[in-house]
Coordinates of C-alpha atoms and ligand atoms in Angstrom, one line a residue:
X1 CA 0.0 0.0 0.0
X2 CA 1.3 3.3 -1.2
X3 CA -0.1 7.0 -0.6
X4 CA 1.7 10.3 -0.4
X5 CA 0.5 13.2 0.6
X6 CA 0.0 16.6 -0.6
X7 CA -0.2 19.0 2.5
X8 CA -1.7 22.7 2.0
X9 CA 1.0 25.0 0.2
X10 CA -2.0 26.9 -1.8
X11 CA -0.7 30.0 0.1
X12 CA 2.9 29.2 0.7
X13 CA 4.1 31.3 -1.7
X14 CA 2.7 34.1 -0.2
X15 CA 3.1 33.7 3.0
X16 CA 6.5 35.0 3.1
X17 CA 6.2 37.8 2.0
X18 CA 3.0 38.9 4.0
X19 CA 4.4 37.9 7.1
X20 CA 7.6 39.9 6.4
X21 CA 5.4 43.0 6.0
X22 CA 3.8 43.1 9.6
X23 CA 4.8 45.0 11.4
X24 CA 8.2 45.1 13.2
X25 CA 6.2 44.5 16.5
X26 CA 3.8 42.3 16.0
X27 CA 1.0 42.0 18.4
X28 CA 2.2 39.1 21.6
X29 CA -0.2 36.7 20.0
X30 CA 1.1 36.4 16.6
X31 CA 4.9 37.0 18.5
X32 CA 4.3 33.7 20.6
X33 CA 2.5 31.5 17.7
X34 CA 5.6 29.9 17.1
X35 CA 6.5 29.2 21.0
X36 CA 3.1 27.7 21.0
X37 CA 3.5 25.8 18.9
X38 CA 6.5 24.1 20.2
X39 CA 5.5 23.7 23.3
X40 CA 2.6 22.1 22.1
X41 CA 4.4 19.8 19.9
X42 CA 7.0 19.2 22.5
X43 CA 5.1 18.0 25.1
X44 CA 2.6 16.4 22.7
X45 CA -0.2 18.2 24.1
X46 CA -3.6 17.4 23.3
X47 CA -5.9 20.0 21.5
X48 CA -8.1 19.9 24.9
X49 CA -5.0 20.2 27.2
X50 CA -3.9 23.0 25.2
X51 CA -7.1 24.9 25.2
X52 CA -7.6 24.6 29.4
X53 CA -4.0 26.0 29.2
X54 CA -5.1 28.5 27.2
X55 CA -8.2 29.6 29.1
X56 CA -6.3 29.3 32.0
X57 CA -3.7 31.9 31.4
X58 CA -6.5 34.2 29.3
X59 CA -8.6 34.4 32.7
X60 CA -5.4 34.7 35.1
X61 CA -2.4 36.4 33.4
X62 CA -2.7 37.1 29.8
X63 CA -4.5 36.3 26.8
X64 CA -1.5 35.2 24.7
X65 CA -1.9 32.1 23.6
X66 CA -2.9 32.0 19.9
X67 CA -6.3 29.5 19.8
X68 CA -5.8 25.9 19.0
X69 CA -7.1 26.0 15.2
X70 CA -5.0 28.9 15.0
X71 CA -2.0 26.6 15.8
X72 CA -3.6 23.7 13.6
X73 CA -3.4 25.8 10.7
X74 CA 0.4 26.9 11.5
X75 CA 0.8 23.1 12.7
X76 CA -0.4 21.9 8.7
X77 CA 2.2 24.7 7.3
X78 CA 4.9 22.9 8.6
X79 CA 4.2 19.4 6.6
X80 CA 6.7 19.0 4.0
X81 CA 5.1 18.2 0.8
X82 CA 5.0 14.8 -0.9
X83 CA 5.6 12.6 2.0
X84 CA 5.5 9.0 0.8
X85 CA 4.8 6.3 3.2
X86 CA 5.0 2.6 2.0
X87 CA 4.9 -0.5 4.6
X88 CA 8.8 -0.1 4.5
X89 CA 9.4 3.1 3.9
X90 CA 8.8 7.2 4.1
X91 CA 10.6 9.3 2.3
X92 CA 10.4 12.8 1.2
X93 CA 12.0 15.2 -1.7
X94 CA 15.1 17.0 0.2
X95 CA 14.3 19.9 -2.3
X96 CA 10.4 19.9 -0.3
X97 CA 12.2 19.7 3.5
X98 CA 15.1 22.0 2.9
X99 CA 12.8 25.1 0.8
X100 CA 10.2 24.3 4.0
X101 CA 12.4 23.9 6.8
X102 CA 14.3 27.2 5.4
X103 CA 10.9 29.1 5.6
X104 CA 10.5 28.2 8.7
X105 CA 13.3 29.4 10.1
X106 CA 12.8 32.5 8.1
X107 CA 9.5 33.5 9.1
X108 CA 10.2 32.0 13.2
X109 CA 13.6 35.0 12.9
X110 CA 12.0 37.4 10.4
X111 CA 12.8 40.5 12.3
X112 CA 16.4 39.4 13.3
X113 CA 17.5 38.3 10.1
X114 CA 15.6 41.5 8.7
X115 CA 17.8 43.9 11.5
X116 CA 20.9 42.1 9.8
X117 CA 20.6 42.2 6.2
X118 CA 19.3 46.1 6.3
X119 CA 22.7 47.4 7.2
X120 CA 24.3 45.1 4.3
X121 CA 25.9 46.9 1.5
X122 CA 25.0 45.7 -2.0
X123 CA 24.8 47.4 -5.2
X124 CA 21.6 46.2 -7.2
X125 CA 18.3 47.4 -6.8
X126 CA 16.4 45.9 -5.7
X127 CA 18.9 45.2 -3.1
X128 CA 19.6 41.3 -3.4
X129 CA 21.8 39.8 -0.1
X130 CA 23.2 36.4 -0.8
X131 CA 23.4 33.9 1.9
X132 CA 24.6 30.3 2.6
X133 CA 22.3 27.9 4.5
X134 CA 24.7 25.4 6.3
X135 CA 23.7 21.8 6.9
X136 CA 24.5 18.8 7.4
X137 CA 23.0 15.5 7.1
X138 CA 23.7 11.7 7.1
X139 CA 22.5 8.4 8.0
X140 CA 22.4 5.8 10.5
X141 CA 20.8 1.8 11.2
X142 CA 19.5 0.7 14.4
X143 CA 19.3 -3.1 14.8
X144 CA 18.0 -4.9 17.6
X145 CA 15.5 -2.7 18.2
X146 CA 12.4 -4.0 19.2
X147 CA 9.7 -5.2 16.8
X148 CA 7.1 -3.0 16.2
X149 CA 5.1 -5.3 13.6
X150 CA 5.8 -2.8 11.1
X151 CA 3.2 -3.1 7.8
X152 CA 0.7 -4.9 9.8
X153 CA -1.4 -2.5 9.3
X154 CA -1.1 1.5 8.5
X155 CA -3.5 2.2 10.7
X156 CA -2.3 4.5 13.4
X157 CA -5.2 3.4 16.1
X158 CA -5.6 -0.1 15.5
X159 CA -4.3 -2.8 17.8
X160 CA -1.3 -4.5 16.8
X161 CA -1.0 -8.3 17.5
X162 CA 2.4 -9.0 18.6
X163 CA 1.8 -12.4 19.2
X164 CA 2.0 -12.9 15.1
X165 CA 5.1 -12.6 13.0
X166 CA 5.3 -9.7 11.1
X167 CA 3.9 -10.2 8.1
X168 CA 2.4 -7.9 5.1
X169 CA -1.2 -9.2 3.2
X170 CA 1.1 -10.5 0.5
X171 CA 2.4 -12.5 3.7
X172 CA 6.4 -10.5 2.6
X173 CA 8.2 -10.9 5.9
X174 CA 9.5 -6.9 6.9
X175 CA 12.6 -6.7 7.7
X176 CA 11.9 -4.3 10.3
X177 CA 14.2 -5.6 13.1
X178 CA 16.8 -2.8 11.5
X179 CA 15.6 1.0 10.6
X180 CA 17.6 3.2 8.6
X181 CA 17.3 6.6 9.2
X182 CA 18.1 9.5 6.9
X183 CA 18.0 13.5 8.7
X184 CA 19.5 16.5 8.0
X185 CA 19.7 19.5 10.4
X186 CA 20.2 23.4 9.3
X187 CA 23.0 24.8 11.3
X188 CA 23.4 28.6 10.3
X189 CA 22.5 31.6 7.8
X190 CA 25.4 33.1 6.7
X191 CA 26.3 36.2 4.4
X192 CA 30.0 35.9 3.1
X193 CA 30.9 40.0 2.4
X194 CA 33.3 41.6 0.3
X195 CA 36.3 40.5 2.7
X196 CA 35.6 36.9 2.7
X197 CA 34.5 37.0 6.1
X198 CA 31.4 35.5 7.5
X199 CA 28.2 37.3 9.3
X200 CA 26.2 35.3 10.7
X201 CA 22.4 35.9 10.1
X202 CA 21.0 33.3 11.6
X203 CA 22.4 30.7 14.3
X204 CA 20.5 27.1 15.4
X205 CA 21.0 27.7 18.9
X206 CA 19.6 24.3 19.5
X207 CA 21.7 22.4 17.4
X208 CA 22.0 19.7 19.5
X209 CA 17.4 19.7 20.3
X210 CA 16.3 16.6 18.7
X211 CA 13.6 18.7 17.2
X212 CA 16.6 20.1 15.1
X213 CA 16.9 17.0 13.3
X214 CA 14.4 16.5 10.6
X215 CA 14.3 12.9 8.4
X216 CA 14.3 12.9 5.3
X217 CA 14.2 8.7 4.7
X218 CA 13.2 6.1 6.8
X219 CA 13.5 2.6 5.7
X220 CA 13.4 -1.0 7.8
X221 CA 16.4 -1.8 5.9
X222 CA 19.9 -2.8 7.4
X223 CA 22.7 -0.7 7.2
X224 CA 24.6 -2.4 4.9
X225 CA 27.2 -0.8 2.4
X226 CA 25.2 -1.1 -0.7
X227 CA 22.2 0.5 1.0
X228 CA 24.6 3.4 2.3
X229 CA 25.7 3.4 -1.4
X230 CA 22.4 3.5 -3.1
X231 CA 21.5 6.3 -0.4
X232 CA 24.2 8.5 -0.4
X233 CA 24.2 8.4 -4.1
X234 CA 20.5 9.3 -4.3
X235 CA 20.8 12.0 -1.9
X236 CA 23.6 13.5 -3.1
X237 CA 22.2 13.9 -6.7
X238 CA 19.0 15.7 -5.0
X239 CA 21.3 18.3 -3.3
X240 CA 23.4 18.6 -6.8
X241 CA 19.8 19.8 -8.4
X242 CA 18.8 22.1 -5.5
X243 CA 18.1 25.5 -6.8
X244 CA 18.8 28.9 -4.8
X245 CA 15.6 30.2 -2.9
X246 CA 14.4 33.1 -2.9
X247 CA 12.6 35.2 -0.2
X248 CA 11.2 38.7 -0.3
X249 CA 11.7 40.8 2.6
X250 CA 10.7 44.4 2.6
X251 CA 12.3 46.4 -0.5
X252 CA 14.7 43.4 -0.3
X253 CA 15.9 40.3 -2.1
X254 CA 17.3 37.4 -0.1
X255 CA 18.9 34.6 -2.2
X256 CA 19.9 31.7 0.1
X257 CA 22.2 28.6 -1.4
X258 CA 22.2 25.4 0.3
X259 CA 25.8 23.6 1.6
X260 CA 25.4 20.5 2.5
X261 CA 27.7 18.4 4.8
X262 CA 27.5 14.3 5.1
X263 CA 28.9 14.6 8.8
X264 CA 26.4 12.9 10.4
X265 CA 28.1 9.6 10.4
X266 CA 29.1 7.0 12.6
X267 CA 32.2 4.5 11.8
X268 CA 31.0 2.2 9.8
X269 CA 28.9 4.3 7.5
X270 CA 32.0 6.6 7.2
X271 CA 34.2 3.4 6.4
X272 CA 31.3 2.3 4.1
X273 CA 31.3 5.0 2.2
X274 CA 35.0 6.3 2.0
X275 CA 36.1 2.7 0.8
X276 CA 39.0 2.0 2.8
X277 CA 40.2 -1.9 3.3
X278 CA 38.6 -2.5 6.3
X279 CA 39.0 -0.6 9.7
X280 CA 42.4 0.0 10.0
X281 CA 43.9 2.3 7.2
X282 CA 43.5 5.9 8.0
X283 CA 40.8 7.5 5.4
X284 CA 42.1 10.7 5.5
X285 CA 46.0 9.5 4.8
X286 CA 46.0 6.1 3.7
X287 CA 48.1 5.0 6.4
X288 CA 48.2 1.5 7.1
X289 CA 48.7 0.2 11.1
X290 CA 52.3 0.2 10.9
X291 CA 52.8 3.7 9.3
X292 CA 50.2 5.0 11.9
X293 CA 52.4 3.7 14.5
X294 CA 55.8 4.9 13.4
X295 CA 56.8 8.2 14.9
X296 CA 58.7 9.1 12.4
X297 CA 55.9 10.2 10.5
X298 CA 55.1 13.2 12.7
X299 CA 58.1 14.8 11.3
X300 CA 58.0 14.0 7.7
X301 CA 54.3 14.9 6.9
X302 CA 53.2 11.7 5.9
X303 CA 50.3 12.5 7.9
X304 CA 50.1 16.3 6.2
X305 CA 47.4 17.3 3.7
X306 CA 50.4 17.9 1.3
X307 CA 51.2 14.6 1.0
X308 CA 49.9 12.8 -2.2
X309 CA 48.2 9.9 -0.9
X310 CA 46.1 12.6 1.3
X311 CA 42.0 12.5 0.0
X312 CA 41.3 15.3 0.9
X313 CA 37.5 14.8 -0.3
X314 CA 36.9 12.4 3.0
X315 CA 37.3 15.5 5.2
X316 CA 33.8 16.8 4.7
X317 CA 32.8 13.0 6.0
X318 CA 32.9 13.4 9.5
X319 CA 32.4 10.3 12.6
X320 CA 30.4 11.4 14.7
X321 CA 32.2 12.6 17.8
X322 CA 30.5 10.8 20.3
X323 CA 31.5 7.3 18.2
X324 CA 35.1 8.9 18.2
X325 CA 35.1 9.4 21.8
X326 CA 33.9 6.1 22.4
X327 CA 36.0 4.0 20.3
X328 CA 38.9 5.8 22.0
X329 CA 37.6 4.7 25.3
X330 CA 37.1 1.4 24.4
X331 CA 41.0 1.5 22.9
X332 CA 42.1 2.7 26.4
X333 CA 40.6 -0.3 27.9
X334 CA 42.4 -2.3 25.4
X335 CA 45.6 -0.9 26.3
X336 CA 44.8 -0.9 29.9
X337 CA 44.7 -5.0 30.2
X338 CA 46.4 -6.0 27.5
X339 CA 50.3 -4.0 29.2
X340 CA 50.5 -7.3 31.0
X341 CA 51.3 -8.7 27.9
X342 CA 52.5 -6.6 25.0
X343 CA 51.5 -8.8 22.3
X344 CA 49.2 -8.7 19.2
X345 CA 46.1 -10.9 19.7
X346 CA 47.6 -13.0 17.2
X347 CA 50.4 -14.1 18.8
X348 CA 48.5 -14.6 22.4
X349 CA 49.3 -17.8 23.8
X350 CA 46.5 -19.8 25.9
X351 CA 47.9 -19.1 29.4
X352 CA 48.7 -15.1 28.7
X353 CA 44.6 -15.2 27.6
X354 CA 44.1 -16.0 30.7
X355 CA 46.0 -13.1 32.4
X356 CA 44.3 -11.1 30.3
X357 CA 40.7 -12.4 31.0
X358 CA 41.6 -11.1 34.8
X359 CA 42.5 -8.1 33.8
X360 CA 39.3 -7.5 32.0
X361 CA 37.3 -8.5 34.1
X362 CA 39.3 -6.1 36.6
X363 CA 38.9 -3.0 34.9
X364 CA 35.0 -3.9 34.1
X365 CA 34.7 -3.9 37.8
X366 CA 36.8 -1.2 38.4
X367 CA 35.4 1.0 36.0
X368 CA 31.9 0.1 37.6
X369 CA 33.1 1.2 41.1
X370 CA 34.6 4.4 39.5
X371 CA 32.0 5.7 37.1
X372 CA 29.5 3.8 37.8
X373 CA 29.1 2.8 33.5
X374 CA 30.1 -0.8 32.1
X375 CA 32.7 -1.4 30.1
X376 CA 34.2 -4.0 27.9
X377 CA 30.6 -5.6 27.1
X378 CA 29.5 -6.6 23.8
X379 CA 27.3 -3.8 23.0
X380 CA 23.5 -3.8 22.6
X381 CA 21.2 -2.4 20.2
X382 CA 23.8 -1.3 18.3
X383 CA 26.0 2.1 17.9
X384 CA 22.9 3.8 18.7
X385 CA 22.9 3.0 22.3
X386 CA 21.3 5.8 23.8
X387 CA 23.3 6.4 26.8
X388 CA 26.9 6.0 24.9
X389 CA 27.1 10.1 24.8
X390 CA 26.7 10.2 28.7
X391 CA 29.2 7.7 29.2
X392 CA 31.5 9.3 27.1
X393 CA 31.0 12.3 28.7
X394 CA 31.0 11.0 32.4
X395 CA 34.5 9.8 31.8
X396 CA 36.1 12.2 29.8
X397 CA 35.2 15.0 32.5
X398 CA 37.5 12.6 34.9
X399 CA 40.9 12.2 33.3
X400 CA 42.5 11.6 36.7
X401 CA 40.4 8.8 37.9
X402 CA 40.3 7.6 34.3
X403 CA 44.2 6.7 34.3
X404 CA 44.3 5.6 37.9
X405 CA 41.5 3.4 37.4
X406 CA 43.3 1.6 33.8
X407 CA 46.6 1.9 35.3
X408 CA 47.7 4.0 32.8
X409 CA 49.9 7.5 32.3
X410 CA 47.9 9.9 33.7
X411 CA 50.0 13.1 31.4
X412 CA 48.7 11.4 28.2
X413 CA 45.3 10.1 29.7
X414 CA 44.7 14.0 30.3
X415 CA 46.0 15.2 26.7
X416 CA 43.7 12.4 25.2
X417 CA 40.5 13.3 27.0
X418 CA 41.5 17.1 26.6
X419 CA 41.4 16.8 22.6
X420 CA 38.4 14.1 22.4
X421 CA 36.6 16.9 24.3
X422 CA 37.7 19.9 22.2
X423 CA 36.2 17.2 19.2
X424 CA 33.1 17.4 20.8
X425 CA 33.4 21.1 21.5
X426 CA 29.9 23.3 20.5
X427 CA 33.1 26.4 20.5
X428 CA 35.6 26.5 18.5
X429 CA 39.4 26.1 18.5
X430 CA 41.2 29.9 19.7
X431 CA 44.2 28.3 18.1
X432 CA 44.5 25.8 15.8
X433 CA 48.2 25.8 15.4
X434 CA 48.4 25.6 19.1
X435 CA 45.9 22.9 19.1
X436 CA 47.4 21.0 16.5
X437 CA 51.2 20.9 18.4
X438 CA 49.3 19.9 21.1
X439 CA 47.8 16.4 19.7
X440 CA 50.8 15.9 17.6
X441 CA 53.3 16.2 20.9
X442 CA 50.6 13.5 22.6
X443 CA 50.7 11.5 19.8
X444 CA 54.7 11.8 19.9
X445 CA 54.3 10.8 23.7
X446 CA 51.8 7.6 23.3
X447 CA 54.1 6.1 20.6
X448 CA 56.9 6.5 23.1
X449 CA 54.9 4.8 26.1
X450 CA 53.4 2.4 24.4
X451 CA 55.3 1.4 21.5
X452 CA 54.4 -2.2 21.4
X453 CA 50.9 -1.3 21.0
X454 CA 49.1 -0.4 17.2
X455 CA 47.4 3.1 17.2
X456 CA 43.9 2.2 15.7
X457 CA 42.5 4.7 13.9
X458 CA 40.2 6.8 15.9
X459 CA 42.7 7.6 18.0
X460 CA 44.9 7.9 14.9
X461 CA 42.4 10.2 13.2
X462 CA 41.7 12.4 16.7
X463 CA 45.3 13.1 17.2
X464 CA 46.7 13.6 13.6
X465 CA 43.7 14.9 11.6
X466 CA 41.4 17.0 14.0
X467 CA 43.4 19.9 12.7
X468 CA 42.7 19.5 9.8
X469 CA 38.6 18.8 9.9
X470 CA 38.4 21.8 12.0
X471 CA 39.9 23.8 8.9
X472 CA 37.9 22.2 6.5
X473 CA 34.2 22.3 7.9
X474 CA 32.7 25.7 9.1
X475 CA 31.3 25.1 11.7
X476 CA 32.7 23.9 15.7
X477 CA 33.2 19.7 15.0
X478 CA 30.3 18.8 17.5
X479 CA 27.8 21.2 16.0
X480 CA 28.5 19.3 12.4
X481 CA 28.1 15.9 13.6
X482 CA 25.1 14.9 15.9
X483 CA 23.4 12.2 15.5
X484 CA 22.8 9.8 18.5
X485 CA 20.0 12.6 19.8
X486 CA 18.5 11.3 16.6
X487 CA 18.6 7.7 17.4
X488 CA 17.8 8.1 20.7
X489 CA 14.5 10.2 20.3
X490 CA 13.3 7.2 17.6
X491 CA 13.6 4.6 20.9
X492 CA 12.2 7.0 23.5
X493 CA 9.2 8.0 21.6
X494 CA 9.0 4.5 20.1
X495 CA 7.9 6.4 16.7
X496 CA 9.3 3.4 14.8
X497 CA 5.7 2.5 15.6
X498 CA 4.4 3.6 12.2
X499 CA 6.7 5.9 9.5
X500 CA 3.8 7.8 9.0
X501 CA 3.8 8.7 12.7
X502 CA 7.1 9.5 12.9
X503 CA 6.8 11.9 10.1
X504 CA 3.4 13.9 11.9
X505 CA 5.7 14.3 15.4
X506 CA 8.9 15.3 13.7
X507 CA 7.9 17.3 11.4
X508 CA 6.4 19.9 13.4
X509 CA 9.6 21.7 14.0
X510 CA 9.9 24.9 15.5
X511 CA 12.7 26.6 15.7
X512 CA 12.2 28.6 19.1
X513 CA 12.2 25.7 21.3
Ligands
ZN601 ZN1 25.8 3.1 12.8
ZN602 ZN1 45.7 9.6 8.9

């Protein structure tokens, strides 16, 4: 069963520009629509709970709250067009979510934006202002997740039998065990000027809100590489066609161009899509494990962008920093139990697996008693677990207790967690040189301390190459990459229960929450 549908947009076109006509104080009620709005949407209010609040604070305080079909109507305007829903999947033109989501933000910040393009020089007349949209995008599978019987039924009331295998009327088995989500986010409005220098005219203060983060796809399919493939190939060629918008605000012209950034990426979808062999050659330099681990190459700028194996394409990729900062964490427990014995896993003899079991099980304990998070555990419900960015960030604010607890050198143990935070940093960089000396010198001392042991290559990538994503993306690392809010919101809400669903709660964005 197939349907799409075609949402209001009979006055879309015109909406713009009325609304950029009111005057420059609107009256509270219009002023607080879009806070409405999101609170009513956030807290999933009910028309009938929203009203009492309403008549609540009309007979009390205020009458500011805009009536419910008031909101209903703004509520409708924020439906992309063309939303298709199958039993597997809902998808929607990125051209329809990035023009709508664009308008949104436009007419939520007319009056700011308005402030800041009046002052901007430009020669034509009508004055026209160019501006970038920044955004980024990208993908991620859940598996393990539980079964919602999925293309039961479309229904969104009717009781679902769980007690039967999930099957469709043509009695297809759905696959619906894994979801792959597609999202993208806008991150900032900005006007380049005459100088090359940025202003920004608009800034998603709530980058990190899961209400930030719209989807574009969602399909019960696994994450494999040729669905990554097929995905990133299909979306890509929908942002190469995107045209400029245009919006008219007073006696002015505002062009805005899209820029869009894959980095919202875990590991494996990265590795999936930059085509490296297998985990352990660096993406961004080619480097295999050995040359990773040789310290000679600080010096000689094997790891530079100048050298000639260096793509430099793969920068705008971007793992998520969360992932990064947990695949270092799981390396440091590596290192941590396996100092006993100094050996590659290859050549591991029966009796020194048994030390090592110990030791594992040691530092599991320990780092139970210390941070009170487990450790060293084969994961579940995939990448997407939802509490891996507070363990991350429980342990990284601890550096100290972090190397006393794995027995390891507390000098590097505090560089390590001091750059992984600085990764995951909404601010960025004073000093990039600085910074860079800084991970380069801790790289210099790890290879010295541990030189029996491989650098894999998040930690690889966090001390060599951070320097060089922070040049190459325009925005602070963690505001390019976050996704796990993303994941995390699909379990919590347990939207998976029906795409359609998942499409009516998300896609009433507002951008003042
Ligand atoms: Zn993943
Ligand atoms: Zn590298």
């Amino acid at each position: 069963m197939c349907y799409s549908r075609n949402s209001l947009s009979a006055h879309k076109h015109t909406f713009m520009s009325q609304h950029m006509h009111t005057s420059p104080t609107p009256c509270k009620m219009t002023k607080y629509i879009h806070v409405a709005l999101g609170v009513k949407a956030f807290n999933n209010l009910s028309r009938n709970q929203y009203n009492n609040i309403r008549q609540v604070l009309k007979l009390e305080c205020e009458n500011v709250l805009p009536t419910a079909k008031k909101l209903l109507r703004l509520e409708k305007q924020c439906y992309p067009d063309d939303i298709t829903v199958t039993d597997t999947r809902a998808v929607i033109p990125l051209k329809n979510l990035t023009q709508l989501t664009t308008k949104r933000v436009i007419e939520a910040h007319n009056s700011e934006i308005y402030d800041k393009i009046k002052i901007l020089p430009s020669e034509s007349t009508p004055k026209v202002i160019h501006a970038e949209m920044i955004v980024t995008w990208g993908m991620d599978g859940t598996t393990g997740q539980s079964q919602y019987n999925q293309g039961k039924t479309n229904s969104r009331n009717q009781e679902r039998d769980r007690t039967q295998p999930n099957q469709t009327t043509n009695n297809e088995i759905i696959e619906d065990k894994s979801l792959l989500t597609v999202s993208m986010s806008v991150q900032q409005l900005r006007h380049e000027d005459e100088n090359g220098n940025y202003i920004c005219l608009w800034d998603n203060e709530n980058s990190q809100s899961v209400y930030s983060v719209r989807p574009i796809q969602l399909e019960h399919a696994k994450e494999t590489r040729v669905n990554v493939r097929r995905i990133y190939e299909d979306i890509k060629n929908q942002i190469s066609k995107l045209e400029p918008q245009r919006f008219i605000c007073e006696d002015m012209l505002l062009e805005i161009t899209y820029k869009f950034y894959p980095t919202m990426l875990d590991g494996k979808v990265y590795t999936d899509l930059t085509e490296t062999s297998g985990y352990c050659r660096c993406q961004l330099c080619r480097s295999g494990p050995n040359e990773m681990s040789d310290i000679n190459n600080l010096d000689n700028g094997r790891f530079e962008k100048t050298h000639r194996k260096f793509v430099k394409e793969h920068l705008y990729f971007n793992t998520q920093p969360l992932h990064t900062s947990m695949n270092v964490l799981t390396t440091l427990y590596d290192l941590s139990y396996k100092q006993y014995v100094q050996k590659h896993w290859l050549e591991i003899t029966e009796e020194e697996q048994i030390v090592l079991d110990v030791e594992k099980a040691r530092i599991k304990q320990a780092m139970w008693d210390a941070f009170n998070v487990r450790v060293l555990e084969p994961r579940q419900g995939g990448a997407g677990s939802s509490d891996t960015g507070n363990v991350a960030r429980k342990v990284l604010e601890n550096p100290e207790l972090l190397a006393k607890t794995l027995y390891l050198n507390e000098e590097i143990i505090k560089r390590i967690c001091y750059v992984l935070n600085q990764i995951r940093s909404l601010e960025p960089v004073d000093d990039l040189d600085e910074f860079d000396r800084y991970c380069k010198e801790t790289y210099r001392m790890f290879l010295t301390t541990y030189s029996w042991f491989k650098i894999p290559v998040t930690l690889h990538r966090a001390l060599a190459h951070a320097k060089h994503y922070m040049e190459a993306l325009p925005l602070p690392l963690g505001r390019m990459s976050d996704f796990d809010n993303n994941l995390h919101m699909i379990k919590k809400r347990r939207v998976a229960l029906s795409c359609e669903d998942w499409f009516f709660d998300a896609s009433v964005l507002t951008n003042e929450l």
